Structures are given as C-alpha cells and as structure tokens.
Coordinates of C-alpha atoms in Angstrom, one line a residue:
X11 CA 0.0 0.0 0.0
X12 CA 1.7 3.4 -1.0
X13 CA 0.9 6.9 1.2
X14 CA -1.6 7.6 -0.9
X15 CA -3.6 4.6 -1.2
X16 CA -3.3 4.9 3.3
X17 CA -4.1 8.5 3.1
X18 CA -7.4 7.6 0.9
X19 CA -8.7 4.2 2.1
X20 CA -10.5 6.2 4.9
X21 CA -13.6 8.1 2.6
X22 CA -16.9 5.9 3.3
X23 CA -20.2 8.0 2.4
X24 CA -22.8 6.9 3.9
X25 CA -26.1 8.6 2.8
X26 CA -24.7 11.7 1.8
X27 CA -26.4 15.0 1.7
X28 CA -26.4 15.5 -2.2
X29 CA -28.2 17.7 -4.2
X30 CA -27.8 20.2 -7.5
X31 CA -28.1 23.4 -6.5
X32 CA -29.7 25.6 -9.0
X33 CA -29.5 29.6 -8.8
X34 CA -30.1 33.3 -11.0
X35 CA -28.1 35.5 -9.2
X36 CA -28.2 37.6 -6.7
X37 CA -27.7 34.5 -4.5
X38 CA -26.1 33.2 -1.9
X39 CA -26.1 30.3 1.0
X40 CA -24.9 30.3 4.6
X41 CA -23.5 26.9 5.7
X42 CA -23.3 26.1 8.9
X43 CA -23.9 22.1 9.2
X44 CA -20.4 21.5 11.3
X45 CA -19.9 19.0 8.0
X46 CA -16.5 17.3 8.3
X47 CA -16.2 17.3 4.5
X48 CA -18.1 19.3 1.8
X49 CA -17.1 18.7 -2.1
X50 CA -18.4 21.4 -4.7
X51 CA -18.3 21.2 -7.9
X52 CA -19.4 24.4 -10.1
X53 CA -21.3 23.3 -13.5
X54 CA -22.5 26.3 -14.6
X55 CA -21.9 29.9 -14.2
X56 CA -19.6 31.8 -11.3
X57 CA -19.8 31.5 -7.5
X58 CA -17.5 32.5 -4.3
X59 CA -17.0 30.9 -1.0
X60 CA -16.4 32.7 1.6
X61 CA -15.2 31.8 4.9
X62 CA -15.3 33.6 8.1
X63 CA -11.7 33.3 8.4
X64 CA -9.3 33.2 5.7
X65 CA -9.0 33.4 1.6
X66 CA -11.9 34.1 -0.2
X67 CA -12.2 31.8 -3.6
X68 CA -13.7 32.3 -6.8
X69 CA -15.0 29.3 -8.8
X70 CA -15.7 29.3 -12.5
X71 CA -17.2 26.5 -14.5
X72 CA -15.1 23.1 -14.3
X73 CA -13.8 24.6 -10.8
X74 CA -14.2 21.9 -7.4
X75 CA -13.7 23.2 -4.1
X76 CA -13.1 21.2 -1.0
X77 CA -14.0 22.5 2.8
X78 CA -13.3 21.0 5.7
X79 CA -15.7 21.5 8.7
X80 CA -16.9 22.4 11.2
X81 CA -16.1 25.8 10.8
X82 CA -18.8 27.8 8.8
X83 CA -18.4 29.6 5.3
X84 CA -20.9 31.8 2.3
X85 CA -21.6 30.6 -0.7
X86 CA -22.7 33.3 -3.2
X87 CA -22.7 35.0 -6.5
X88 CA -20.6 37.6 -5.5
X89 CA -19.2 38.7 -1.8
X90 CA -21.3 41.5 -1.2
X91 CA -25.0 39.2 -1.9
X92 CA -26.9 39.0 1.5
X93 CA -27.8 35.3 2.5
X94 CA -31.2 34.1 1.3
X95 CA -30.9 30.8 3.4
X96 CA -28.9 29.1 6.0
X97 CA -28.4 25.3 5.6
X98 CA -27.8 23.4 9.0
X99 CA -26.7 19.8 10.7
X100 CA -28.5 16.9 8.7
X101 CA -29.5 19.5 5.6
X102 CA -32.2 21.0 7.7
X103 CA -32.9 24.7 5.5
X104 CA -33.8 27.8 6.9
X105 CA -34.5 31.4 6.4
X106 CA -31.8 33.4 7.6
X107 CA -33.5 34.6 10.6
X108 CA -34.1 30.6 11.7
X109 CA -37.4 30.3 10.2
X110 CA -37.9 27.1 8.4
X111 CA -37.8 26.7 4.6
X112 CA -40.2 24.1 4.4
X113 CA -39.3 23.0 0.8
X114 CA -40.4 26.4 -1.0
X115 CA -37.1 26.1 -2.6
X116 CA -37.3 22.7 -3.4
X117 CA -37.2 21.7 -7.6
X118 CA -37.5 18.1 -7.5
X119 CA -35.0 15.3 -6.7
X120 CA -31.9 16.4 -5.3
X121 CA -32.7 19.5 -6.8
X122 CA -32.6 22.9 -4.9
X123 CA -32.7 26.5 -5.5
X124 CA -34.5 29.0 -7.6
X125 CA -35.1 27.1 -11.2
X126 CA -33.6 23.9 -12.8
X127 CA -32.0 25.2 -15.0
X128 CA -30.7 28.8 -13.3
X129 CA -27.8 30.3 -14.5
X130 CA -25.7 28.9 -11.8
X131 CA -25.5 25.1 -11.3
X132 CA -23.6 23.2 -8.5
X133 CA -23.3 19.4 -7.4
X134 CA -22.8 19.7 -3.8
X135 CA -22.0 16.3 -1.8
X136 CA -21.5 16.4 2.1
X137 CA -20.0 13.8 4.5
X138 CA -22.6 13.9 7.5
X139 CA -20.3 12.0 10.0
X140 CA -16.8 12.3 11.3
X141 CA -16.2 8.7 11.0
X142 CA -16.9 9.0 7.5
X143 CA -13.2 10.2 7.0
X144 CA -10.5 9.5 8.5
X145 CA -8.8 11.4 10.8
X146 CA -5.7 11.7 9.1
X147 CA -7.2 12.2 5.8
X148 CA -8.8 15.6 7.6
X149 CA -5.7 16.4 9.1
X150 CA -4.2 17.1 6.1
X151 CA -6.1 19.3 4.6
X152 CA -6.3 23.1 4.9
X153 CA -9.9 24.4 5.1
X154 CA -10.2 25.4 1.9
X155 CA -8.8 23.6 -1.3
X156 CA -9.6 24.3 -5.0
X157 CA -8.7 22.6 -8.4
X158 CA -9.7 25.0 -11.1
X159 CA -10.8 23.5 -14.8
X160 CA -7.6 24.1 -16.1
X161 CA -5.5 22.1 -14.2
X162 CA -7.9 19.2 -13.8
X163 CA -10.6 18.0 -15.5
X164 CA -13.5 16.3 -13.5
X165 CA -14.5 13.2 -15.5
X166 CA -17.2 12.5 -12.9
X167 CA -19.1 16.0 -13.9
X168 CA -21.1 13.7 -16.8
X169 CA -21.8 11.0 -14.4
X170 CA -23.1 12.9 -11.7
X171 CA -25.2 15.1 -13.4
X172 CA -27.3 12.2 -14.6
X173 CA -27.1 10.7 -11.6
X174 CA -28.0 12.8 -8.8
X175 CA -31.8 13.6 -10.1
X176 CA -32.4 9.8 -10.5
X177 CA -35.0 8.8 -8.1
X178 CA -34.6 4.1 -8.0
X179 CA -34.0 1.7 -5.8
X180 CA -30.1 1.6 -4.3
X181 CA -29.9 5.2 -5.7
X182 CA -28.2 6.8 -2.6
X183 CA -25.4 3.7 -2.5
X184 CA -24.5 5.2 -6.0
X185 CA -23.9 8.6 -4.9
X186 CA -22.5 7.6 -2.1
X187 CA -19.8 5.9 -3.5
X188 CA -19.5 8.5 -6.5
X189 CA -18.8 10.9 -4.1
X190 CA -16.2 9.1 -2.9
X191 CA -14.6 8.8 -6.2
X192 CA -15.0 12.0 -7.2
X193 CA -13.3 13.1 -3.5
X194 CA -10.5 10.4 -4.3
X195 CA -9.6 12.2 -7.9
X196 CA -9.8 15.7 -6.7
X197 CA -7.3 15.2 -3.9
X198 CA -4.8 12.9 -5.9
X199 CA -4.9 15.8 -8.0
X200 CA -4.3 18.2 -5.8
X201 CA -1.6 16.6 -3.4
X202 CA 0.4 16.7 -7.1
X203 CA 0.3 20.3 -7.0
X204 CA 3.2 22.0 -6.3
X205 CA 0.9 24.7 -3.7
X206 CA -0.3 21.3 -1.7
X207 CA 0.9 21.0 1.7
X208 CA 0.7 17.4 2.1
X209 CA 1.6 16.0 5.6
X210 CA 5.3 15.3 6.5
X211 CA 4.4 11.3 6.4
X212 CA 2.9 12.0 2.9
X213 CA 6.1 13.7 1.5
X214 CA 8.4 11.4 3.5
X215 CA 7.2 8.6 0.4
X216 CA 10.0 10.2 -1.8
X217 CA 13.0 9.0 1.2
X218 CA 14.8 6.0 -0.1
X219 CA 15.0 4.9 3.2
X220 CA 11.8 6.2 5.2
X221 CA 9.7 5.6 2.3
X222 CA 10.1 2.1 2.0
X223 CA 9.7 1.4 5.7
X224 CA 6.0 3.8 5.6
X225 CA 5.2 1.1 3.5
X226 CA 5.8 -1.9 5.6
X227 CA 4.4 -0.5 8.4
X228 CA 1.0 0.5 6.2
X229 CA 1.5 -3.2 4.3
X230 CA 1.6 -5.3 7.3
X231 CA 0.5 -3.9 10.4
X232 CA -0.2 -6.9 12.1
X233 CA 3.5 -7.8 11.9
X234 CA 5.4 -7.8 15.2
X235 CA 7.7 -4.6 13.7
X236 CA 10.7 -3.5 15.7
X237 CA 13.1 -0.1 14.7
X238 CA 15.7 -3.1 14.3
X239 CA 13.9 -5.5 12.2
X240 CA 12.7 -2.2 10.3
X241 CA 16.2 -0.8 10.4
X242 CA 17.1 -4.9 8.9
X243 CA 14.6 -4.1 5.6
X244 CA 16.4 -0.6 5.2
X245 CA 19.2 -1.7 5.4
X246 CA 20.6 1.0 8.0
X247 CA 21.6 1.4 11.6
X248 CA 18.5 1.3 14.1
X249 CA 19.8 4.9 15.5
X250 CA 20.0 5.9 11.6
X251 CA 16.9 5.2 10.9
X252 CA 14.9 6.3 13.8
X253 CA 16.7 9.8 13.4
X254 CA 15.8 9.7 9.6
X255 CA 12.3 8.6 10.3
X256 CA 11.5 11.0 13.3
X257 CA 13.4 14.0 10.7
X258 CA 11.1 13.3 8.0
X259 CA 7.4 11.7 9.2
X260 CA 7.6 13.9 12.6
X261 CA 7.8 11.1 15.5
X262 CA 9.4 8.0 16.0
X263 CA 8.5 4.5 13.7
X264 CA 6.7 2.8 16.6
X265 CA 4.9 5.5 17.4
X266 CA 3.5 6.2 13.7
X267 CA 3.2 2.4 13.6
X268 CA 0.8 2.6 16.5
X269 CA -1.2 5.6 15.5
X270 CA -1.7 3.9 12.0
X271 CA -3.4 0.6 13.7
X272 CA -5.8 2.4 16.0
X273 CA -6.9 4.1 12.9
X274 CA -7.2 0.7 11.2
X275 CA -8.9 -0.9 14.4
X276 CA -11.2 2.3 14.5
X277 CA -12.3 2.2 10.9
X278 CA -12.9 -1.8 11.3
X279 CA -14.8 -1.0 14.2
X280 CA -17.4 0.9 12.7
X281 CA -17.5 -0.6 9.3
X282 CA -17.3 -4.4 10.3
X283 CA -19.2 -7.0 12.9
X284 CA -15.4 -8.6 14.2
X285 CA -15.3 -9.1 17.4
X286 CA -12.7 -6.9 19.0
X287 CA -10.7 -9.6 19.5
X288 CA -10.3 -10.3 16.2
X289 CA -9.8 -6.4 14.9
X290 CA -7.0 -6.6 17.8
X291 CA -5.2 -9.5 15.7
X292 CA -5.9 -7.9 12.4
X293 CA -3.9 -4.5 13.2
X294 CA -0.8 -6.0 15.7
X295 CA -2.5 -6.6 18.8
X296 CA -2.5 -9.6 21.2
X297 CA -5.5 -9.6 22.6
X298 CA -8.5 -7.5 23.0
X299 CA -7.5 -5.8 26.7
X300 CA -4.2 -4.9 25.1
X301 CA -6.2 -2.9 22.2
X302 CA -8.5 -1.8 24.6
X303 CA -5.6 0.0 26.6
X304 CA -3.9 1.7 23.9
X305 CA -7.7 2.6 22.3
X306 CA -8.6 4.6 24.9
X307 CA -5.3 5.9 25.6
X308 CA -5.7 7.2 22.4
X309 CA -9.5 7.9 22.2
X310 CA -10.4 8.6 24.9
X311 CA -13.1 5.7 25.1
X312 CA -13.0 2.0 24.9
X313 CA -13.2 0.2 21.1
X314 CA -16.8 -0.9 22.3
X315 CA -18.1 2.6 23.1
X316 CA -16.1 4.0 19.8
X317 CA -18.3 0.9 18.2
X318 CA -21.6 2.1 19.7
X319 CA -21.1 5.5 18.9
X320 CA -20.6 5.0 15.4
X321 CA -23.6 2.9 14.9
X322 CA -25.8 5.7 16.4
X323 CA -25.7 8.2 13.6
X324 CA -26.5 5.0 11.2
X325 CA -29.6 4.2 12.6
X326 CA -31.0 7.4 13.7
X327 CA -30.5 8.1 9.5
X328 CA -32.5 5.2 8.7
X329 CA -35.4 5.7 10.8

C-alpha cells in the first residue's frame, strides 16, 4: 500500500447529503452544518465561497472546491450578496433569521434553488459523519482547497449530473460511492500540486529509506515490527533510521506504527461486525485488553463505546 492509497482508504459515504443546487443571481447560502467534509463542484456559471476566516475563492465553471468542517463559510454570487438561506446539521434549510424553509425552494429530486435550470449550477455532496473520514485524511487538509478547470478535468461532472436527479432503488449507495470517487480524484490531483501541503508522512514517500519502511508499516500492520527489524529491511543502523524517520514523518517509527493501527482498528470497528478480539489480531494486537488500553489511551473511550457511537448516527438516519 503506497501513502496515498493509506491516506485515501478512509472516505466511506454513507447517505450523503447530495443535491444540484440551481441559482439566478443575486444569491447566496450560509453553511453552517459543522460537516466534516463538503465537495463542490461548479457546472455552470460563477460562484465564491467565503469563509469567516481566511482566503476568499472564486470558482468558475469546471472549478471543485473542497471544505473541511466544522467551521462555517458563504456561498454566493458575488461577496457583497446577503444570504437568502442558511443550511444546517442533517440538511435541515432555513430562512436566515431561523425560520424554516419548508421546501419552497425545493425543484425536484436532489434538486434545490431558484429554477432547474438557473444560471448557476452546483453538485454539492456532504459527509454527514466524522467517521466517514478519516482522521488523518482531515488532518491534512487546509480548510479550503480548489482545483480549477484548467489544471484538472473532472471526468465525474457527466456522471453525476445524470445521476443525482435519478429517483430508484439503491440510488443513494451510488452517490454515495461517486462521491467518494470524485473526492478520491480531486485530492490525488491536488496533493500533485506544487501549492499542496501534504503531511510530512505523505512527502516522506520520496525517502529512499523512510519511504520504503512507511510502506511496511502500512502493508503489514499486524507484523510484530521492531526499529531493528525495520532498520534490517532498510538496510541501516536502528539509531540511523529512527533519526531519519522522526526527521522526516515527525515522531518515532513505533509511534506512527501505533497511531496507523488504531486508525485501522477504528475504521474496522465501525465498518465491520469482528469481534474486537479479532480487529485486535488484524492490526498488531494480542489480545483485546491490550487494544482496549492503547484505544482509549488514544480515544479517549473504549473500542466498544467507539463501536456504539458509530452505529448511532447510522440508525438514527435510517429511521
């Protein structure tokens, strides 16, 4: 597995908020749904977002922007536009002043805004849940990212346009795992780009001796890894490589090796029925109560409680 393929695996939408968003201008949307992760991508016509803090960007057609929550931002034709409606935890819509909505802006299936087919188009797709991402995948990223049409073309745009007004049976596991794909392809494009600032562990790939050993850690986590077996495979002093690792990645080998199998055990928690036991073997562990220990060390709860927690957001969306 290469730091890419680690940094990726995590993106797992599960009923996504997803809609087209369809304006004439003046316009403009205040988002404050504490999202962990919002993808837009512009179809038609020319929009802004603007954050409370930070760089203002400008999107023209072709353009994908990526924002990572929970802190709140404007969408609008043009900085200056007043808000016309504030969208909130779940995708509940209101009038600026808190009123409700209630669908008067509502054009159909996944379909939003002021006509079909406004001068102003945008496929919006929104992780709900934290554990939706991973952790590290949201570490590295700034708040705001952008790929404009001229440096990458989406070849999703197509798909997703017919898709996202369909209305049949398994329609959301579709565009739940387009969005995925479409997230996937924006940010391999943009960690190429020279303004990325892809995490130390990321860049550390390129090392001809940390590189190799990232990947043997994220290969075979279960493996019973030592600095001197590792230090064995690189074919370098233990000292030389735990300086060279620690210089490059940020901390010490057995300490990334330990954060990268809670992160495994944490994803397998939610997204599998394995007993813990059996997550515990999976990632490196022993037994369950030596998971358990370093889990909450780490989390701050036990794997069950991490387990139980997922699975609440889950069912409260199905009911």
């Amino acid at each position: 597995m290469d730091a890419l393929t680690g940094l990726l695996e995590g993106p797992r939408a599960r009923g996504a908020f997803m809609i087209r968003a369809c304006f004439d201008p003046p316009w403009a949307i205040r988002v404050e749904d504490r999202a962990p992760l919002t993808v837009m991508l512009l179809v038609r016509g020319e929009a802004w977002v603007l954050p409370d803090r930070g760089e203002r960007l400008r999107l023209g057609s072709g353009d994908l922007v990526i924002a990572r929550g929970p802190d709140p931002y404007t969408c609008a034709d043009a900085p200056d536009t007043a808000p016309q409606a504030l969208i909130l935890p779940g995708g509940a819509c209101h009038h600026p002043d808190g009123r409700p909505l209630n669908g008067v802006m509502d054009l159909g299936v996944r379909t939003w805004g002021d006509r079909p087919d406004g001068g102003t188009v945008m496929l919006i797709g929104t992780y709900q849940m934290p554990g939706e991402i991973g952790g590290r995948l949201l570490d590295a990223l700034p708040p705001l990212l952008s790929l404009t049409a001229d440096v990458w073309d989406c070849p999703l745009t197509p798909v997703l346009m017919e898709e996202i007004v369909r209305d049949e049976p398994g329609q959301e596991v579709v565009l739940d795992r387009l969005l995925d794909l479409l997230l996937i392809a924006a940010l391999r494009a943009w960690f190429a780009r020279p303004e990325a600032q892809p995490p130390a562990w990321y860049r550390a790939r390129a090392d001809p001796v940390v590189g190799p050993v990232l990947r043997l850690l994220q290969d075979d986590p279960a493996h019973p890894w030592t600095v001197a077996t590792l230090a064995a495979k690189a074919g370098v002093s233990r000292a030389a490589l735990a300086r060279r690792f620690t210089e490059h990645v940020g901390e010490p080998p057995m300490t990334y090796l330990t954060g990268w199998r809670l992160a495994l055990a944490a994803d397998r928690l939610r997204d599998t029925g394995d007993t813990i036991g059996a997550i515990a073997r999976q990632v490196g562990y022993g037994s369950a109560f030596a998971l358990s220990t370093a889990f909450k060390r780490a989390y701050g709860v036990s794997p069950q409680e991490w387990r139980t927690r997922a699975a609440q957001p889950a069912a409260m969306a199905k009911t």
